XYZ file of C-alpha atoms in Angstrom:
556
model
C -5.192 2.428 11.245
C -4.617 1.154 7.740
C -7.017 1.764 4.932
C -10.329 0.054 5.082
C -9.677 -1.830 1.846
C -11.995 -4.673 1.113
C -10.891 -8.248 1.821
C -12.090 -9.724 -1.415
C -14.223 -12.842 -1.315
C -12.561 -16.056 -2.389
C -13.176 -17.453 -5.872
C -12.532 -21.139 -6.469
C -12.800 -23.580 -9.271
C -16.033 -24.990 -7.886
C -19.121 -22.898 -8.732
C -20.276 -21.343 -5.465
C -21.381 -18.098 -3.862
C -18.249 -16.475 -2.432
C -18.248 -16.035 1.289
C -18.166 -12.397 2.315
C -15.300 -11.245 4.481
C -16.268 -7.609 4.817
C -14.754 -5.626 7.649
C -16.305 -5.334 11.073
C -16.331 -2.393 13.474
C -13.320 -0.066 13.395
C -10.529 0.467 15.881
C -10.843 2.604 18.933
C -8.661 3.052 21.982
C -9.462 4.140 25.495
C -8.383 7.763 25.954
C -6.809 7.325 29.372
C -4.415 4.720 27.978
C -3.515 7.047 25.141
C -2.837 9.923 27.470
C -0.512 7.862 29.654
C 1.398 6.382 26.741
C 1.575 9.662 24.881
C 2.959 11.560 27.853
C 5.476 9.060 28.999
C 6.361 6.817 26.066
C 7.245 4.225 28.655
C 6.383 1.005 26.765
C 9.277 -1.322 26.000
C 9.995 -1.906 22.330
C 9.928 -5.417 20.912
C 13.301 -7.199 20.654
C 15.684 -6.140 17.945
C 15.924 -8.521 15.013
C 19.012 -8.901 12.924
C 18.791 -8.561 9.180
C 19.536 -11.831 7.421
C 20.564 -12.531 3.858
C 18.275 -11.792 0.952
C 15.784 -14.468 0.194
C 16.317 -16.625 -2.911
C 14.601 -15.854 -6.154
C 11.803 -17.994 -7.597
C 10.375 -20.692 -5.295
C 11.114 -24.237 -6.386
C 7.495 -25.333 -6.553
C 7.002 -23.144 -9.618
C 10.287 -23.850 -11.353
C 8.756 -26.483 -13.608
C 5.501 -24.640 -14.455
C 4.572 -24.710 -18.148
C 2.209 -22.668 -20.274
C 2.562 -24.534 -23.558
C -1.093 -25.399 -23.742
C -0.791 -28.481 -21.616
C -1.512 -28.639 -17.917
C -3.460 -26.388 -15.610
C -1.278 -23.295 -16.076
C -1.511 -23.536 -19.842
C -5.272 -23.806 -19.748
C -5.497 -20.904 -17.339
C -3.307 -18.628 -19.462
C -5.241 -19.515 -22.617
C -8.566 -18.750 -20.944
C -7.423 -15.455 -19.420
C -5.822 -14.118 -22.601
C -8.866 -14.771 -24.784
C -10.003 -11.642 -26.657
C -13.379 -11.655 -24.896
C -11.660 -10.934 -21.561
C -9.419 -8.131 -22.896
C -11.670 -5.445 -21.340
C -11.017 -6.753 -17.808
C -7.665 -8.578 -18.038
C -4.780 -6.203 -18.620
C -2.218 -8.986 -18.580
C -1.278 -12.197 -16.839
C 2.143 -13.150 -15.446
C 3.841 -16.315 -14.355
C 7.299 -17.780 -13.799
C 8.818 -20.735 -15.665
C 12.415 -20.644 -14.458
C 14.582 -19.027 -15.587
C 11.978 -16.759 -17.197
C 9.289 -14.336 -16.101
C 6.407 -14.317 -18.636
C 3.618 -11.873 -19.372
C 0.805 -12.224 -21.839
C -2.569 -10.715 -22.842
C -4.905 -10.921 -25.810
C -2.530 -8.793 -27.936
C 0.770 -10.625 -27.336
C 3.319 -12.060 -24.982
C 6.873 -11.441 -23.778
C 9.423 -12.789 -21.326
C 12.502 -11.627 -19.397
C 15.192 -13.622 -17.572
C 14.516 -13.721 -13.857
C 18.198 -12.851 -13.320
C 17.793 -9.554 -15.225
C 14.223 -8.387 -14.588
C 14.886 -4.845 -15.916
C 15.157 -6.284 -19.389
C 15.442 -6.256 -22.263
C 12.238 -8.180 -22.727
C 11.940 -10.795 -25.484
C 8.705 -10.559 -27.474
C 7.271 -13.998 -28.074
C 4.200 -13.048 -30.099
C 2.234 -9.978 -31.104
C 2.794 -6.839 -29.042
C 4.751 -6.714 -25.761
C 2.154 -6.196 -22.965
C 4.818 -4.189 -21.083
C 6.019 -2.196 -24.057
C 6.219 0.979 -21.973
C 7.631 1.127 -18.457
C 7.902 4.941 -18.411
C 7.838 5.850 -14.676
C 6.571 9.384 -15.476
C 3.632 8.255 -17.599
C 0.525 10.316 -16.830
C 2.439 13.122 -15.074
C 1.454 15.907 -14.353
C -2.280 16.171 -13.735
C -3.095 17.555 -17.187
C -1.584 14.442 -18.797
C -3.550 12.111 -16.567
C -6.783 13.909 -17.285
C -6.140 13.854 -21.027
C -6.057 10.035 -21.063
C -7.664 8.671 -17.898
C -7.377 4.946 -17.079
C -5.740 4.177 -20.430
C -5.832 0.772 -22.126
C -2.765 -1.407 -22.276
C -1.478 -0.063 -25.573
C -1.362 3.483 -24.168
C -0.372 2.629 -20.600
C 2.935 2.222 -18.763
C 4.116 -0.230 -16.110
C 7.100 1.171 -14.150
C 9.715 -1.296 -12.901
C 7.411 -4.084 -14.000
C 9.901 -6.947 -14.025
C 11.265 -6.314 -10.552
C 7.847 -5.739 -9.038
C 6.291 -8.845 -10.566
C 9.250 -11.011 -9.683
C 9.023 -9.887 -6.057
C 5.394 -10.894 -5.952
C 6.464 -14.353 -7.116
C 9.374 -14.494 -4.680
C 7.897 -16.057 -1.535
C 8.463 -19.797 -1.129
C 4.975 -20.694 0.110
C 2.741 -17.637 -0.268
C 3.240 -16.484 -3.860
C 0.601 -17.461 -6.442
C 1.174 -19.609 -9.500
C -0.368 -16.998 -11.784
C -1.084 -13.315 -11.445
C -3.965 -11.616 -13.186
C -3.731 -7.823 -13.494
C -6.986 -5.883 -13.830
C -7.397 -3.330 -16.572
C -7.565 0.189 -15.073
C -11.257 0.454 -16.044
C -12.417 -2.873 -14.576
C -15.247 -2.353 -12.134
C -15.950 -5.285 -9.816
C -18.194 -4.254 -6.911
C -19.325 -7.863 -6.427
C -15.772 -8.702 -5.394
C -15.132 -5.541 -3.325
C -14.175 -3.115 -6.116
C -14.784 0.630 -6.094
C -15.248 3.577 -8.424
C -11.690 4.583 -7.494
C -9.368 1.646 -7.655
C -5.778 0.428 -7.052
C -3.974 -2.877 -6.935
C -2.833 -3.087 -10.534
C 0.645 -2.791 -12.056
C 0.162 0.347 -14.129
C 1.480 3.808 -13.334
C -1.806 5.378 -12.281
C -2.649 2.864 -9.593
C 0.963 2.530 -8.475
C 1.996 6.178 -8.116
C 2.091 7.472 -4.543
C 3.198 11.039 -3.746
C 6.603 11.651 -2.230
C 7.352 14.975 -0.488
C 10.298 15.682 1.815
C 10.618 18.777 3.963
C 12.355 20.416 6.887
C 15.595 19.696 8.722
C 18.099 17.688 6.688
C 16.232 18.128 3.381
C 18.429 20.048 0.941
C 16.316 20.383 -2.174
C 13.513 22.906 -2.748
C 10.517 22.933 -5.045
C 9.200 20.335 -7.483
C 11.738 17.987 -8.996
C 11.076 15.877 -12.094
C 11.755 12.328 -11.082
C 10.469 9.231 -9.408
C 11.386 6.982 -6.466
C 9.951 3.711 -5.180
C 8.031 2.908 -2.018
C 10.885 0.682 -0.959
C 13.094 3.778 -0.847
C 11.009 5.354 1.946
C 12.350 3.431 4.951
C 16.016 3.797 3.934
C 15.477 7.547 3.435
C 13.797 7.978 6.815
C 16.581 5.904 8.374
C 19.229 8.280 6.976
C 17.324 11.299 8.320
C 17.172 9.548 11.720
C 20.939 8.755 11.652
C 20.297 5.037 11.215
C 20.521 2.540 8.351
C 18.758 -0.440 6.842
C 21.568 -2.561 5.389
C 19.188 -5.283 4.216
C 16.908 -2.935 2.251
C 16.237 -3.374 -1.439
C 15.364 0.298 -1.703
C 17.852 3.118 -1.765
C 18.012 6.183 0.480
C 17.491 9.441 -1.394
C 20.801 10.874 -0.264
C 20.809 13.430 -3.082
C 17.902 15.054 -1.212
C 18.476 14.314 2.458
C 21.355 14.542 4.905
C 21.949 12.628 8.088
C 22.606 14.211 11.432
C 20.575 17.412 10.978
C 17.046 16.574 12.088
C 16.343 16.112 15.818
C 12.928 14.600 14.984
C 11.802 12.642 11.954
C 8.132 12.273 10.947
C 6.748 9.937 8.283
C 3.224 10.721 7.043
C 1.333 8.189 5.001
C -1.930 9.465 3.398
C -3.362 6.156 2.275
C -4.403 6.112 -1.403
C -3.577 9.757 -2.082
C -3.235 10.573 -5.765
C 0.147 12.128 -6.436
C -0.915 14.378 -9.357
C -3.893 15.784 -7.451
C -2.038 16.293 -4.202
C 0.627 18.391 -5.911
C -1.956 20.259 -7.986
C -4.084 21.097 -4.963
C -1.059 22.173 -2.922
C 0.010 24.450 -5.778
C -3.442 26.073 -6.067
C -3.861 26.760 -2.362
C -6.405 24.029 -1.615
C -3.944 22.156 0.596
C -2.165 24.954 2.449
C -0.349 22.725 4.888
C 1.058 20.456 2.200
C 2.157 23.705 0.532
C 3.692 24.745 3.818
C 5.847 21.626 3.814
C 6.661 22.040 0.159
C 7.926 25.567 0.759
C 10.596 24.102 3.031
C 11.364 21.065 0.937
C 10.785 19.235 -2.333
C 8.434 16.792 -4.024
C 9.153 14.354 -6.869
C 6.656 14.916 -9.688
C 6.538 11.166 -10.305
C 6.189 10.325 -6.639
C 7.001 6.850 -5.375
C 6.066 3.718 -7.299
C 4.385 1.091 -5.144
C 5.341 -2.562 -5.026
C 2.983 -4.986 -6.717
C 0.202 -5.502 -5.957
C -0.463 -1.839 -5.295
C -2.535 -2.507 -2.219
C -2.442 -1.318 1.370
C -0.717 -3.851 3.601
C 1.811 -4.925 0.990
C 2.991 -1.347 0.555
C 2.701 -0.186 4.152
C 5.092 -3.056 4.880
C 7.387 -2.146 2.006
C 7.467 1.518 3.056
C 8.482 0.576 6.618
C 10.980 -2.179 5.786
C 12.513 -1.088 2.481
C 11.931 -4.505 0.837
C 9.346 -5.908 -1.523
C 6.685 -8.521 -0.777
C 8.916 -11.365 -1.935
C 11.191 -10.524 1.013
C 8.833 -9.292 3.732
C 6.167 -11.903 3.076
C 2.977 -9.818 3.185
C 2.113 -10.670 -0.368
C -1.319 -9.029 -0.555
C -4.114 -7.870 1.715
C -5.119 -11.526 1.623
C -3.205 -14.511 0.266
C -2.941 -18.304 0.527
C -0.013 -19.898 2.408
C 0.762 -23.438 1.329
C 2.862 -23.947 4.468
C -0.194 -23.666 6.717
C -2.778 -24.707 4.116
C -5.100 -21.724 4.569
C -5.982 -18.230 3.566
C -4.187 -15.456 5.482
C -5.977 -12.085 5.886
C -3.775 -9.251 7.081
C -5.843 -6.181 6.137
C -8.807 -6.719 8.389
C -10.005 -5.072 11.606
C -9.587 -8.432 13.442
C -6.012 -8.998 12.242
C -4.298 -5.571 11.833
C -2.778 -5.818 15.302
C -1.149 -9.144 14.399
C 0.089 -8.247 10.887
C 3.752 -8.205 11.911
C 3.532 -11.878 12.833
C 3.512 -12.523 9.049
C 6.891 -10.811 8.463
C 9.525 -13.222 7.160
C 12.680 -13.873 9.165
C 15.486 -11.384 8.656
C 13.215 -8.410 7.844
C 13.902 -5.304 9.865
C 11.406 -2.478 10.327
C 12.386 1.192 10.459
C 11.679 1.250 14.184
C 13.991 -1.689 14.801
C 16.692 -0.049 12.685
C 16.511 3.189 14.673
C 16.603 1.249 17.959
C 19.667 -0.721 16.755
C 21.552 2.416 15.697
C 20.366 4.664 18.550
C 19.347 2.654 21.643
C 18.206 5.768 23.491
C 15.948 6.992 20.638
C 12.184 6.839 21.150
C 9.840 5.896 18.287
C 6.065 6.095 17.832
C 3.714 4.451 15.367
C 0.166 5.891 15.025
C -2.666 3.947 13.403
C -0.223 1.661 11.564
C -0.104 -2.139 11.871
C 3.521 -2.466 10.678
C 4.782 -1.348 14.066
C 7.336 -3.901 15.277
C 9.970 -2.268 17.396
C 8.085 0.989 18.101
C 8.038 2.166 21.708
C 4.510 3.582 21.321
C 2.071 1.917 18.944
C -1.706 2.182 18.474
C -1.862 -1.488 17.702
C 0.424 -2.269 20.599
C -2.380 -0.979 22.834
C -4.824 -3.213 20.972
C -2.553 -6.235 21.580
C -2.228 -5.277 25.231
C -6.009 -5.197 25.570
C -6.042 -8.910 24.701
C -9.258 -8.914 22.663
C -9.869 -11.920 20.487
C -11.350 -9.580 17.882
C -8.464 -7.171 17.895
C -9.565 -3.623 17.112
C -13.056 -4.797 16.278
C -14.202 -4.657 19.899
C -13.120 -1.079 20.507
C -15.320 0.932 18.149
C -17.230 2.665 20.961
C -14.107 4.673 21.839
C -13.786 6.386 18.478
C -14.647 10.068 18.715
C -17.916 11.101 17.009
C -17.740 12.554 13.524
C -20.415 15.084 14.361
C -18.832 18.359 15.221
C -15.337 17.338 14.033
C -13.895 20.542 12.569
C -11.515 18.548 10.399
C -14.076 16.334 8.703
C -16.121 17.308 5.697
C -19.702 17.123 7.054
C -21.289 16.571 3.633
C -19.254 13.492 2.793
C -19.378 12.166 6.345
C -23.173 12.242 6.063
C -23.263 10.791 2.583
C -20.744 7.960 2.933
C -20.602 5.785 6.089
C -17.062 4.699 5.218
C -16.021 8.323 5.059
C -17.511 8.939 8.477
C -15.738 5.869 9.885
C -12.401 6.959 8.435
C -12.888 10.466 9.797
C -13.392 9.074 13.272
C -10.247 6.924 12.964
C -8.209 9.911 11.772
C -9.602 12.076 14.593
C -8.298 9.453 17.029
C -4.987 9.510 15.182
C -4.719 13.232 15.606
C -5.516 12.887 19.321
C -2.645 10.405 19.714
C -0.240 12.651 17.803
C -1.128 15.705 19.873
C -0.590 13.708 23.065
C 2.751 12.385 21.829
C 3.947 15.932 21.081
C 2.179 17.783 23.925
C 3.975 20.451 25.987
C 4.343 18.062 28.927
C 5.622 15.158 26.820
C 9.082 14.259 25.522
C 8.454 14.142 21.759
C 9.435 11.022 19.842
C 12.655 11.022 17.853
C 10.887 9.194 15.010
C 7.126 9.029 14.394
C 5.033 7.378 11.683
C 1.407 8.563 11.295
C -1.032 6.808 8.969
C -4.122 8.622 7.657
C -7.145 6.695 6.429
C -9.785 9.027 4.984
C -7.737 9.792 1.888
C -8.095 6.168 0.758
C -11.832 6.172 1.519
C -12.394 9.354 -0.462
C -10.516 8.050 -3.492
C -12.381 4.728 -3.392
C -15.760 6.392 -3.000
C -15.534 8.935 -5.740
C -12.448 8.080 -7.736
C -9.438 10.372 -8.179
C -10.057 14.117 -8.784
C -13.640 13.708 -7.481
C -15.326 16.008 -4.955
C -15.147 13.222 -2.363
C -11.446 12.469 -2.867
C -10.565 16.164 -2.701
C -12.642 16.615 0.453
C -10.619 13.781 2.013
C -7.344 15.456 1.053
C -8.552 18.719 2.575
C -9.447 16.931 5.801
C -5.991 15.338 5.987
C -4.414 18.694 5.283
C -6.392 20.333 8.099
C -5.237 17.723 10.607
C -1.680 18.120 9.393
C -1.999 21.843 10.018
C -2.951 21.300 13.645
C 0.159 19.166 14.107
C 2.455 21.706 12.370
C 1.048 24.499 14.517
C 1.798 22.507 17.667
C 5.391 21.935 16.523
C 5.786 25.666 15.774
C 4.330 26.566 19.183
C 6.845 24.243 20.900
C 9.773 25.515 18.810
C 10.300 22.113 17.221
C 9.317 22.789 13.618
C 12.774 23.841 12.392
C 14.375 20.747 13.892
C 11.950 18.261 12.352
C 12.185 16.391 9.039
C 9.007 15.292 7.254
C 8.317 12.720 4.569
C 4.771 12.606 3.144
C 3.794 9.702 0.950
C 1.147 7.067 0.302
C 0.998 3.319 -0.245
C -0.374 3.405 -3.804
C -2.218 5.682 -6.226
C -5.817 5.764 -7.478
C -7.388 5.376 -10.871
C -11.024 5.609 -12.013
C -12.965 2.489 -12.893
C -15.622 2.375 -15.626
C -18.990 1.321 -14.155
C -19.803 -0.344 -17.493
C -16.617 -2.423 -17.571
C -17.829 -5.515 -15.697
C -16.991 -9.197 -15.630
C -15.283 -11.942 -13.651
C -12.429 -13.992 -15.124
C -13.271 -16.814 -12.707
C -16.081 -17.844 -15.012
C -13.632 -18.416 -17.873
C -11.267 -20.406 -15.651
C -14.044 -22.654 -14.455
C -15.287 -23.152 -18.002
C -11.730 -24.263 -18.963
C -11.717 -26.868 -16.213
C -9.019 -25.104 -14.206
C -8.788 -26.011 -10.512
C -7.931 -22.791 -8.663
C -8.502 -20.380 -5.861
C -8.238 -16.659 -6.459
C -7.061 -14.507 -3.553
C -7.191 -10.730 -3.330
C -8.768 -10.988 -6.772
C -5.786 -11.602 -9.005
C -3.526 -13.992 -7.122
C -4.371 -17.420 -8.658
C -3.241 -20.572 -6.905
C -3.605 -23.692 -9.055
C -4.508 -27.265 -8.148
C -6.621 -28.900 -5.457
C -6.360 -26.530 -2.531
C -8.694 -25.993 0.443
C -11.658 -23.940 -0.713
C -12.824 -22.622 2.641
C -11.438 -21.376 5.908
């Protein structure tokens, strides 16, 4: 299961009460089906799909956009960069070919779309992306010394490439992107005390730890990777390749042809600094167990923009950014079909791969192409195309119109779960829900690797409670750390099973997340939609930050 991120209500140019699209009941699967699939892995994978050429750069419909004060885009930029919105608007971005522009209340800059790494040309005032230091706020002590910093003390790693990818889809990309300040608190639109989605280092930094067979390095290494590097790296470990990937395999760390089994672990929303700190102080003994046989990058892996769940789950499992794979956000507008598309919802998770653009190959498809006899498994993860065993494949097979929403009765109870923090499960219903989902995930994993089963050659396992804990309490909070301990305990059960079966030494592990987490300020409130409406801008705002201009359908 992916994280239970909110699907943010739509904001339009017409004053109205946004329609809530909160999530329904969670996923559950019938245990007999799990047992059969886990023991036999007999399901046929979906057809292999060839990797096509890279998609073109900036879509034509935005090539003539202007922000010179005239037109809808100009009015929107002027309204959003007004000083009175500086507390909630970190920066805005748009494309006017051949340039990518950014601006905020303090200044503006631009970079050629052909060379998004810079240098940036300052147009006025201070460059909103003055620092792109990928190690900003590392390690934990540095993050705690300046939590959720303002723009002038913040950093935005790989900003040009990440923004340009978000603008790279021909029909789904917005006309204008609004980036929240780290402190912006917006519960009315689905926000939390712990937040992600923005461009800055804190919300974008996922952990990245590699361990076991085929992993050469040991201990902490100063450095940083990107989420798009994850699938190519796992492919190398699995003796496969992703030739169409934008990311790069970490071949200075891993070697092909050594591991018999490859396991990818995604702890949704896990804070990189805290995970490494807690592993080093004994609070996460099973993460430490992996680290003892491997390495972790202190700067982790930088998420694609926006730093949200489905965008980065997809990037992690395809090696390409949103401008290539097409899942632009948890929710976005698609001009080709004239409607809002929600991918991160209990009713649509099982169908998320239908939104992948042509020519995109998943890790599972790449392994199948390179090794037709290899068996792959995908646990609690919607980006599952090509996997032999898949949680959401079982949901699709069930044929429910509501997807996973109809199967909540099959989730195990949280009461008595030895791997769930009872205090937080009692205090936070979302924590209890995520604990039940993760308990079901562990059940699937143990069945897949049971003594009477042929274990998968490649497995991906998504954990949910870590995101819930970071949303509920913010990073470094008692709730977020309880969630990390729960995930660590479930990991320990799995590692013990592998050791018991004599498989541990032959298995490679990669532990990561889809994004980071940063604390919001409960006093930092406001909605930029009010300013856009006051300026007479016609718009719809998806995911809270993807602004589509003009007269577009306002409802679904």
